[in-house]
Short mmCIF file of C-alpha atoms and ligand atoms in Angstrom, two decimals:
data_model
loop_
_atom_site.label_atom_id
_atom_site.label_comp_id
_atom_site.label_asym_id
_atom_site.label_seq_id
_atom_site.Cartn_x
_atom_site.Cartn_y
_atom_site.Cartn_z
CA UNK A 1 6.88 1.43 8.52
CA UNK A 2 6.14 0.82 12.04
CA UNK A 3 8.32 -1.09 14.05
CA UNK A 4 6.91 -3.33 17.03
CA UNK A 5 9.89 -3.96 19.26
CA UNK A 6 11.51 -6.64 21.18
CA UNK A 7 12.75 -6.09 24.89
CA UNK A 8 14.51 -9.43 23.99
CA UNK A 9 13.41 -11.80 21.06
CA UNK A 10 15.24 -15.12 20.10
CA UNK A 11 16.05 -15.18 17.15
CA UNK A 12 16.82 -17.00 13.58
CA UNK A 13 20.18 -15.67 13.04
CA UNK A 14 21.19 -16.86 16.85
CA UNK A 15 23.91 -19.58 16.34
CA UNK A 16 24.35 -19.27 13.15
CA UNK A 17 28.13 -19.11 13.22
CA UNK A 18 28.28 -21.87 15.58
CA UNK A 19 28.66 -24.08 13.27
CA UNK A 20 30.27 -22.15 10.05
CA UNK A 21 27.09 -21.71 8.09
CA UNK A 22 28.63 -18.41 6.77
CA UNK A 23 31.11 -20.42 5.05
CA UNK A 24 30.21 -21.16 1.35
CA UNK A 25 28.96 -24.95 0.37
CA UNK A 26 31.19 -27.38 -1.51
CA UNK A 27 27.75 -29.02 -2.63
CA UNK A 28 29.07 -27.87 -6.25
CA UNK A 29 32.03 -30.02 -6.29
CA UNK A 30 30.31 -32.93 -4.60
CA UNK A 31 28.26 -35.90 -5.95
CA UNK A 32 25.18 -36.09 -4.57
CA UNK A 33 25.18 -33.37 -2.28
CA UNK A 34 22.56 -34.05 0.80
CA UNK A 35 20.74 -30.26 1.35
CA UNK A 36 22.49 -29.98 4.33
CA UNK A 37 25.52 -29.44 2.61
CA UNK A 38 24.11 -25.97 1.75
CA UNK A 39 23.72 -25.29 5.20
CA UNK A 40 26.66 -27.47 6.97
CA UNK A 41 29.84 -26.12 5.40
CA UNK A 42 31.88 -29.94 5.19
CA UNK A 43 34.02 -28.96 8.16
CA UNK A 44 31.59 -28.31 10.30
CA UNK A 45 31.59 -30.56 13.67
CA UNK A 46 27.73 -31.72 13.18
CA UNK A 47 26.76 -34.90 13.49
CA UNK A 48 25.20 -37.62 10.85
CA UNK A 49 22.29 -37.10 12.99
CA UNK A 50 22.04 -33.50 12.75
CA UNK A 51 22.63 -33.70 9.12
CA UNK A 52 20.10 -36.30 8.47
CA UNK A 53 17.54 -34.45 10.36
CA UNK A 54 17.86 -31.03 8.83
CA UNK A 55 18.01 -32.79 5.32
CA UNK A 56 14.22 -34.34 5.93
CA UNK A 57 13.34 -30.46 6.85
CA UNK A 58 14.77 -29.36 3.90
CA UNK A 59 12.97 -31.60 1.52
CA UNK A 60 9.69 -30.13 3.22
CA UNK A 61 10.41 -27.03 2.70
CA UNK A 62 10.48 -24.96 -0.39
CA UNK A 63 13.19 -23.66 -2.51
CA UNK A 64 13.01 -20.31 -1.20
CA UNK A 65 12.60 -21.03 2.14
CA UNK A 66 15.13 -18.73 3.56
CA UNK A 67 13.95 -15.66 2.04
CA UNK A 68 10.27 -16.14 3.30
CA UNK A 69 11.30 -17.05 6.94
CA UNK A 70 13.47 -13.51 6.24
CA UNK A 71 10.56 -11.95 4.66
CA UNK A 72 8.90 -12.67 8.04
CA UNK A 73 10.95 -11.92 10.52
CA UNK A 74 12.41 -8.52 8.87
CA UNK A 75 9.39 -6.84 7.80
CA UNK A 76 7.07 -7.00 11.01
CA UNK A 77 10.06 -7.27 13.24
CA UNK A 78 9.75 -7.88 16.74
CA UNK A 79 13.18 -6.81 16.37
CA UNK A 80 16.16 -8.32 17.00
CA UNK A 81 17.01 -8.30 20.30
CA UNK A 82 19.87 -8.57 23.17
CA UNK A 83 19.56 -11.86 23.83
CA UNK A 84 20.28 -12.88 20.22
CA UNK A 85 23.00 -10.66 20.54
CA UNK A 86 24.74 -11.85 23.25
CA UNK A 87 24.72 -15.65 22.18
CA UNK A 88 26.10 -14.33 18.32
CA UNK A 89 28.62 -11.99 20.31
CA UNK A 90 29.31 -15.67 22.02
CA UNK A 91 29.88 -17.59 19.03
CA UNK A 92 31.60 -14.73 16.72
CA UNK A 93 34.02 -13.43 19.67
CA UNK A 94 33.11 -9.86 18.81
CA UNK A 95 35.80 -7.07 19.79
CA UNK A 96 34.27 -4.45 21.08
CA UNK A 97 35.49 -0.90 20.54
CA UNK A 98 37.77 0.33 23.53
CA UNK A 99 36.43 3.28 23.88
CA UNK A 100 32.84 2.14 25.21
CA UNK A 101 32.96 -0.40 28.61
CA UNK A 102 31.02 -2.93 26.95
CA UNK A 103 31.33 -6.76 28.74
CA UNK A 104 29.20 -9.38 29.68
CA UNK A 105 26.57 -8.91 31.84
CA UNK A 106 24.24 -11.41 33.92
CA UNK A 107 22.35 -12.14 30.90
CA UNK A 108 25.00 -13.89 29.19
CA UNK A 109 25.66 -16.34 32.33
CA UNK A 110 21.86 -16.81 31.86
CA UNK A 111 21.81 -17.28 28.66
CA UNK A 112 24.99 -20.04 29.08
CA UNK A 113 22.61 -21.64 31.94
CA UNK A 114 19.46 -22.20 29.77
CA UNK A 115 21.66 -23.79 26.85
CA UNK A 116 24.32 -25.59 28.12
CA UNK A 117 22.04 -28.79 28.17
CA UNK A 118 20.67 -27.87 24.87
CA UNK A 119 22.33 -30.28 21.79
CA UNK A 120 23.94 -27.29 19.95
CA UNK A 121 22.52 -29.13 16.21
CA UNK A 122 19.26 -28.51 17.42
CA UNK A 123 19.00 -25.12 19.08
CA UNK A 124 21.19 -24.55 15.12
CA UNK A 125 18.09 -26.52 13.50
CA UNK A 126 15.43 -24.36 14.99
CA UNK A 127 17.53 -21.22 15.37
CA UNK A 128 17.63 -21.47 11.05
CA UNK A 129 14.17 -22.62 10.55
CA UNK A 130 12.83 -19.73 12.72
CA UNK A 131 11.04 -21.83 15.31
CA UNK A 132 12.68 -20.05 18.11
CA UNK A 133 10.39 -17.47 16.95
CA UNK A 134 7.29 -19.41 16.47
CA UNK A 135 5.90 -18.34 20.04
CA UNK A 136 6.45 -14.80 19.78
CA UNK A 137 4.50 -14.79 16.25
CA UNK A 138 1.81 -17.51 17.52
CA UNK A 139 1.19 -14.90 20.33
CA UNK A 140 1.28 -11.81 18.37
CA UNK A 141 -1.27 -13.42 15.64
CA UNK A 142 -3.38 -15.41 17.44
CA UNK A 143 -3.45 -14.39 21.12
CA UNK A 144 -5.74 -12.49 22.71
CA UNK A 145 -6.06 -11.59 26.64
CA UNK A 146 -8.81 -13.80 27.23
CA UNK A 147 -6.90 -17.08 25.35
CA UNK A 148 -6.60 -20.29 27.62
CA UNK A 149 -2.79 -20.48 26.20
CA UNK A 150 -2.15 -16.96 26.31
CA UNK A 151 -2.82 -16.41 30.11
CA UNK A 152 0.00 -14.65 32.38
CA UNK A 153 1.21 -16.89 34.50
CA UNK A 154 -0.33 -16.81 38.11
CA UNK A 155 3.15 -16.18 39.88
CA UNK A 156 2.92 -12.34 37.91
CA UNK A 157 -0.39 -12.01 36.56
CA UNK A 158 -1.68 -9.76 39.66
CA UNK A 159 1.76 -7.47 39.87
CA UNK A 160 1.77 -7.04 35.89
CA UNK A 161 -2.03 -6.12 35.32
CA UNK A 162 -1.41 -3.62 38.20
CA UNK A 163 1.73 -2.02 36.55
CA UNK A 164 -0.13 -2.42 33.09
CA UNK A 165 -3.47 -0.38 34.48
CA UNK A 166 -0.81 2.04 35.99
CA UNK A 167 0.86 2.83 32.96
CA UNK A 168 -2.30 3.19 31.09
CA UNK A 169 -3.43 5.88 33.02
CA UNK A 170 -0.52 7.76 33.76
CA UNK A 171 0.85 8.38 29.98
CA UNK A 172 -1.45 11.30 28.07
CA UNK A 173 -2.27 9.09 25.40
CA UNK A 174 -4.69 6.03 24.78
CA UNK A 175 -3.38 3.10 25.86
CA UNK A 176 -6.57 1.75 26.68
CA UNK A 177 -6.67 0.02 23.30
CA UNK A 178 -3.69 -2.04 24.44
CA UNK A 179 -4.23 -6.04 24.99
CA UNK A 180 -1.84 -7.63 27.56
CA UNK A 181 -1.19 -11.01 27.58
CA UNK A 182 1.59 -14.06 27.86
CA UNK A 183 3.41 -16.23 25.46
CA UNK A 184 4.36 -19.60 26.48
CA UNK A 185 7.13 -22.15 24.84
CA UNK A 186 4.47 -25.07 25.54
CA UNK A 187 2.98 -23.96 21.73
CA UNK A 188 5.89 -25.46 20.66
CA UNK A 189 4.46 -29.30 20.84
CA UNK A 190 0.99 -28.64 19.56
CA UNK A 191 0.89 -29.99 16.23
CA UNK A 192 -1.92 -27.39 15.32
CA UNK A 193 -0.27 -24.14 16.52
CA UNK A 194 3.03 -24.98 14.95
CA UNK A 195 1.38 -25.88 11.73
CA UNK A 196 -0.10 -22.53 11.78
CA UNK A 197 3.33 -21.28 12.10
CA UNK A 198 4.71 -23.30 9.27
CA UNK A 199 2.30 -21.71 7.33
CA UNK A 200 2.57 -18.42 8.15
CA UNK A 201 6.93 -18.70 7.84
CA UNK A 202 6.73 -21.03 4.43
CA UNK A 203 3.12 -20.98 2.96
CA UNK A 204 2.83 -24.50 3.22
CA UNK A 205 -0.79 -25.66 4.51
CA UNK A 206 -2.73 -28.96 5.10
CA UNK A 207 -0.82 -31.92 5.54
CA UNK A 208 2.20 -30.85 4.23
CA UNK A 209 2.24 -27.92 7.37
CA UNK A 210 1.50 -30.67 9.72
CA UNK A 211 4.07 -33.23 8.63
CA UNK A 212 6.56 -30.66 8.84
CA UNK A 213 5.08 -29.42 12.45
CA UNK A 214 5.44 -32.88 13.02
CA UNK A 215 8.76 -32.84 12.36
CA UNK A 216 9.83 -30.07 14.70
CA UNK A 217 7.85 -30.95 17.75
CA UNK A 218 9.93 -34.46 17.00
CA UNK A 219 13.16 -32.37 17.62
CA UNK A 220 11.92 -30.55 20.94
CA UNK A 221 10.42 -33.51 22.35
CA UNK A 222 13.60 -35.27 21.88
CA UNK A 223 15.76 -33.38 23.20
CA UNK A 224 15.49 -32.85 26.93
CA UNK A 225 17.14 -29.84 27.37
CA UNK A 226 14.06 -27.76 25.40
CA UNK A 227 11.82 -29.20 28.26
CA UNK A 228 8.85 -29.69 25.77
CA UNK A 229 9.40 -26.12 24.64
CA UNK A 230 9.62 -24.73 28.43
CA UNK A 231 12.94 -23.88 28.19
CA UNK A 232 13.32 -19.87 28.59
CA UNK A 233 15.04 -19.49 25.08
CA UNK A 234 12.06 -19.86 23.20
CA UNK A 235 10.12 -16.75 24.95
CA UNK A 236 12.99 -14.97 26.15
CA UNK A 237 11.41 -11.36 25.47
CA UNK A 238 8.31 -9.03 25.73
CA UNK A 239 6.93 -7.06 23.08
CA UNK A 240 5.17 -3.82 22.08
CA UNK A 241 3.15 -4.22 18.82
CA UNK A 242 1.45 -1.70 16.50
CA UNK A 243 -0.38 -2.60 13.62
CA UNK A 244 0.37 1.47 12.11
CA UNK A 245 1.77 1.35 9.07
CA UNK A 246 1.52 -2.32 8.27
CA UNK A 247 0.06 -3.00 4.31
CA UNK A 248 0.48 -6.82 5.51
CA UNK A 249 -2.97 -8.39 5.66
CA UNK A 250 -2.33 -11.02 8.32
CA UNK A 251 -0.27 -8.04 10.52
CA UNK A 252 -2.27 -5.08 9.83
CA UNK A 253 -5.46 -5.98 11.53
CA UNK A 254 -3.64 -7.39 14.35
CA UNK A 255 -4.69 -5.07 17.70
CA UNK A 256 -2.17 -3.33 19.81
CA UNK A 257 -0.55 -5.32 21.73
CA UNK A 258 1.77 -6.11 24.99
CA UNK A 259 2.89 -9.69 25.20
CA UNK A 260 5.42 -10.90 27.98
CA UNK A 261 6.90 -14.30 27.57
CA UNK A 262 7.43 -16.90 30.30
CA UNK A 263 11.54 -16.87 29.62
CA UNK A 264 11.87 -13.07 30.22
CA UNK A 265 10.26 -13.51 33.62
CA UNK A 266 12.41 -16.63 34.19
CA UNK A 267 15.58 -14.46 33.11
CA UNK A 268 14.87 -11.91 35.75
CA UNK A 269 14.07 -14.45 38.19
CA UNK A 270 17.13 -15.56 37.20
CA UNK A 271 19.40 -12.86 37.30
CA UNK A 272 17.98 -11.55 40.82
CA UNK A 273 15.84 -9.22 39.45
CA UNK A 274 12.54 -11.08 39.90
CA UNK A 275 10.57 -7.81 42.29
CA UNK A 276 11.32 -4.68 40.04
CA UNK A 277 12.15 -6.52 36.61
CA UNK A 278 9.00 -7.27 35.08
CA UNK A 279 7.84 -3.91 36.37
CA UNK A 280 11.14 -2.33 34.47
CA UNK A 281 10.39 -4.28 31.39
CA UNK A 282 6.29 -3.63 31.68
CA UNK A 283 7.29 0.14 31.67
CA UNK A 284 9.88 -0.24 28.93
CA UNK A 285 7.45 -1.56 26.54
CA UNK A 286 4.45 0.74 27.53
CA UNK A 287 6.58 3.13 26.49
CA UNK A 288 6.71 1.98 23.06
CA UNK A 289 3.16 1.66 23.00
CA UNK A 290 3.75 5.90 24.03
CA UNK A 291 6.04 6.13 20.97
CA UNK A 292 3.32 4.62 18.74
CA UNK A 293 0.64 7.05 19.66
CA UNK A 294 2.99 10.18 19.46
CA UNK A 295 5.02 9.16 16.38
CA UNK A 296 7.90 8.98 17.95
CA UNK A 297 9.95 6.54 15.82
CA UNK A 298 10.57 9.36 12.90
CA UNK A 299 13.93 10.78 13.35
CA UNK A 300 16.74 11.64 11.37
CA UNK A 301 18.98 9.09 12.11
CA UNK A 302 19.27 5.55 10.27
CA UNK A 303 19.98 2.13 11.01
CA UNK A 304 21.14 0.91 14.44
CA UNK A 305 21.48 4.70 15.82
CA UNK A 306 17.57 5.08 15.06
CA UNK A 307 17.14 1.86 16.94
CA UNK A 308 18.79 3.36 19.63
CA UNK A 309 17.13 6.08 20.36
CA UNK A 310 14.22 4.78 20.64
CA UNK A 311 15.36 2.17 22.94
CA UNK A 312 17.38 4.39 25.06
CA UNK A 313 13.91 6.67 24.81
CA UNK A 314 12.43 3.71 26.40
CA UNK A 315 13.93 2.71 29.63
CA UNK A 316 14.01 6.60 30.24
CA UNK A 317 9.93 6.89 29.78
CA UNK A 318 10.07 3.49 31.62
CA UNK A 319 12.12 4.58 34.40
CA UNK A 320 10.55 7.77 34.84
CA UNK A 321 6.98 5.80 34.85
CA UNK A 322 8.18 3.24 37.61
CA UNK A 323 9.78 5.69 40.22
CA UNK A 324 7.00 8.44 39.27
CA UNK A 325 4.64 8.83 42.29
CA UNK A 326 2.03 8.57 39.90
CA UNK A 327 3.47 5.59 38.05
CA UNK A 328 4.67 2.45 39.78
CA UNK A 329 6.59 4.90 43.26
CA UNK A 330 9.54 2.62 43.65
CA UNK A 331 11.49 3.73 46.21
CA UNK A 332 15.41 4.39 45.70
CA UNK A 333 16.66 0.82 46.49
CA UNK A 334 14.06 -0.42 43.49
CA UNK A 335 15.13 1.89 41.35
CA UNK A 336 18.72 1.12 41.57
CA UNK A 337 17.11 -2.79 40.55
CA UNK A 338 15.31 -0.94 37.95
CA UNK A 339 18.32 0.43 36.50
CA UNK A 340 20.51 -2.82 36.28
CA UNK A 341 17.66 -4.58 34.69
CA UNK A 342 17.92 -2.20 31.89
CA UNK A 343 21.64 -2.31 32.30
CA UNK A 344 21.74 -6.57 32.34
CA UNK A 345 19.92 -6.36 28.92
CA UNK A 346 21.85 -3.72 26.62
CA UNK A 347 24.37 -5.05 24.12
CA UNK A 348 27.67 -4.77 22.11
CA UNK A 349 26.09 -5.37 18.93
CA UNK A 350 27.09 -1.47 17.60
CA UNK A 351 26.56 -2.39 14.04
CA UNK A 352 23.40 -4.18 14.06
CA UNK A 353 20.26 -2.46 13.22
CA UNK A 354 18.41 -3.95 16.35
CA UNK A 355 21.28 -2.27 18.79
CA UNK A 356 19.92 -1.43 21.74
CA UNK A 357 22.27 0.49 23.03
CA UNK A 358 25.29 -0.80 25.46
CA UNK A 359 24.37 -1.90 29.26
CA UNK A 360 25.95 1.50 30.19
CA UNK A 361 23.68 3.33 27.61
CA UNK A 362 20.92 2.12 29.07
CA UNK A 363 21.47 2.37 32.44
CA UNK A 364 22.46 5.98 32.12
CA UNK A 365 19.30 6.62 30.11
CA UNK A 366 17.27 4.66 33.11
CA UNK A 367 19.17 6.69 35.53
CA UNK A 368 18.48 10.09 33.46
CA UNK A 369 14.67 8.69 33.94
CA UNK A 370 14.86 8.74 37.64
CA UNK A 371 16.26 11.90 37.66
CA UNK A 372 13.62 13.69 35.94
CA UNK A 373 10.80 12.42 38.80
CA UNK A 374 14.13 13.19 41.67
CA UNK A 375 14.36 16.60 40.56
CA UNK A 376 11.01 17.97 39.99
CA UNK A 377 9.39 20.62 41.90
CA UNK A 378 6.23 18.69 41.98
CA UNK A 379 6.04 15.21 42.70
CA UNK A 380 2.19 14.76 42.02
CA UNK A 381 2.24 16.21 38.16
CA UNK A 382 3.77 14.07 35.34
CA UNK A 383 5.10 15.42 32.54
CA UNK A 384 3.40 15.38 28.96
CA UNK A 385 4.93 12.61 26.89
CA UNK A 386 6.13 15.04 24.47
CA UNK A 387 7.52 17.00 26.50
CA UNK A 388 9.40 14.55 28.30
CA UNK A 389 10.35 13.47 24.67
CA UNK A 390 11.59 17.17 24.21
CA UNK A 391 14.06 17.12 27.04
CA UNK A 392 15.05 13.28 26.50
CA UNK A 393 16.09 14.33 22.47
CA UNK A 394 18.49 17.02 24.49
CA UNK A 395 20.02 14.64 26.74
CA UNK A 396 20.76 11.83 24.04
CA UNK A 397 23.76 12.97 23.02
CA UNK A 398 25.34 12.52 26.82
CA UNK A 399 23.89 9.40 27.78
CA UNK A 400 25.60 7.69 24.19
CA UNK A 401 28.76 9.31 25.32
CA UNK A 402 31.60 7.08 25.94
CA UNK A 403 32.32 7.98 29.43
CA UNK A 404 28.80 8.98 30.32
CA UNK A 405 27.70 8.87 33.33
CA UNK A 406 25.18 6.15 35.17
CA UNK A 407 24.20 7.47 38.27
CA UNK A 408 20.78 9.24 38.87
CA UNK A 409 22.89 11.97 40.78
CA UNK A 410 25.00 13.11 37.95
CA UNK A 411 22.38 13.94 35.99
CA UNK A 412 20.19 16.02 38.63
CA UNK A 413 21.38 18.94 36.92
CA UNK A 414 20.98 18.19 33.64
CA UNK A 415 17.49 17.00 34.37
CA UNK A 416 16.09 19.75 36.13
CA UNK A 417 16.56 21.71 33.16
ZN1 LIG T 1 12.34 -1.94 23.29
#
């Protein structure tokens, strides 16, 4: 099936070990047991609160509540993503294997910022309900470029229609199909749009969506630290969606789509990458949209090393689109921004199936990107997508080395050939 795919999606699995949810209830044992109990393990640090608000969501939901919202998230993935990685690499204290320099980067500070004034119960709440994904899916189903609520916001809107027409016409396939537009966490108090939602997660409709909307939007109004849903950790990602291969009837007549959310662009911001960011992510996920048209996503490997490659694939089409004459022409200074953007968002997660390869992965396949456009003999042509593809399937093998490389001059050589 085809994948759409996350430059960095929240997620439902985020904190779950936060507060030992992996742990197995006691709810057998116990009189009465409230249906937190099958979510709180009893030595859990949550509050009565907590407990007494995730028991009136429970009783609105249905029995097999978890393996819709699953259902959901798995099979049209917009994939699981960095940012969900480096909050569960947070709470699970993940040991990364020696052999691969794999730390923090400036996205976990970030990350640390945007929460710390968050009540950890109710980022858990919404984190296991799968409202932290409600905007990316209210985006992806409903929005369209023209939407009132789905509008870029002003601050970008000129620099990422620019870089969008760009890539469009520099790639030698048709991307002209391709709708741009934003996501914003404001959805996330409109009683209407996260009914819709609550529907679409739990096949609930009428009034019993809209009591349980209710219900939510109770929980990020109350809390200040979600700002009404502004906070970045409810659209902390872009995404490149394909409806190819989908047998879904809601997802497969969905258009093509390219939909940045107001928390990636605060993230960049954030992390000092606010000029060539969004133009590094724009290119990343055009290149997806590149993947799509030239069935790219078959290979022969499996599971996270799949996911990988076609990651890794993608900040080197991306790269080589921004610093391309033809593409975006960011000079050397930009593209050394261009590369740690790529770099601040890789992960540690080696085992998950949404890995997208380690901060030095990715910066080395940026940096084998730039090389390709440093060390051609003509700066005006750009190279066929599958051909570029051709020499980027060589070069995989060195960039996913352990002690490869990250600097556009070390792989001059390698990308002349
Ligand atoms: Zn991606």
């Amino acid at each position: 099936m085809k994948k759409s795919l996350a430059w960095a999606v929240t997620s439902v699995a985020a904190l779950t070990l936060s507060v030992g949810t992996a742990l197995p209830s006691h709810a057998a044992t116990q009189p009465q047991p409230s249906p937190s109990a099958k979510i709180y393990n009893a030595t859990s640090d949550v509050t009565a609160k907590d407990r007494a608000t995730m028991d009136r969501i429970l009783a609105k939901l249905p029995a097999d509540w978890q393996t819709r919202r699953d259902a959901v998230l798995k099979e049209h993935h917009l994939e699981a993503s960095p940012v969900r990685d480096v909050v569960q690499a947070k709470v699970a204290n993940v040991i990364n294997p020696d052999d691969y320099d794999c730390g923090p980067t400036k996205l976990d500070a970030y990350v640390d910022s945007i929460l710390k004034d968050v009540d950890p119960g109710n980022l858990f709440l919404l984190s296991m309900i799968g409202a932290l994904d409600f905007p990316s899916y209210d985006a992806l189903i409903y929005g369209t470029p023209k939407g009132a609520n789905y509008q870029l916001p002003s601050a970008y809107a000129s620099s990422l229609t620019t870089t969008f027409g760009y890539a469009q016409r520099f790639w030698d396939v048709r991307l002209n199909d391709v709708q741009l537009m934003a996501m914003h966490g404001t959805m996330m108090t409109d009683t209407n749009r996260v009914a819709r939602m609550v529907t679409l997660f739990y096949g609930l409709e009428g009034q019993e969506a809209i009591d349980l909307a209710n219900d939510i939007i109770s929980i990020v109004k109350s809390d200040a630290g979600l700002q009404n849903g502004e906070n970045p950790i409810f659209t902390l990602n872009a995404f490149a969606y394909s409806a190819v291969g989908e047998t879904d009837p809601v997802f497969k007549r969905l258009k093509d789509k390219l939909v940045f959310g107001d928390g990636i662009l605060a993230a960049l911001k954030g992390i000092g990458l606010n000029q060539v960011g969004p133009k590094a992510v724009m290119g990343h996920e055009m290149a997806h949209h590149v993947q799509y048209e030239d069935n790219l996503f078959d290979s022969d490997l499996e599971g996270p090393e799949a996911t990988r490659r076609t990651e890794l694939m993608a900040d080197s089409f991306g790269t080589y689109f921004v610093t391309h004459k033809k593409g975006v022409g960011l000079n050397a200074n930009q593209v050394l921004q261009a590369q740690q953007a790529f770099y601040a968002v890789g992960d540690c997660q080696f085992d998950a199936t949404g890995h997208h390869g380690t901060p030095n992965q990715r910066r080395a396949a940026s940096a084998w990107g730039a090389a390709v456009v440093a060390t051609s003999n003509n700066p005006n042509k750009v190279l066929p997508s599958l051909k570029l593809d051709a020499k980027f399937e060589k070069v995989l093998p060195q960039l996913v080395a352990p002690d490869a490389p990250t600097s556009l001059d070390a792989y001059r050589k390698v990308a002349a050939n």
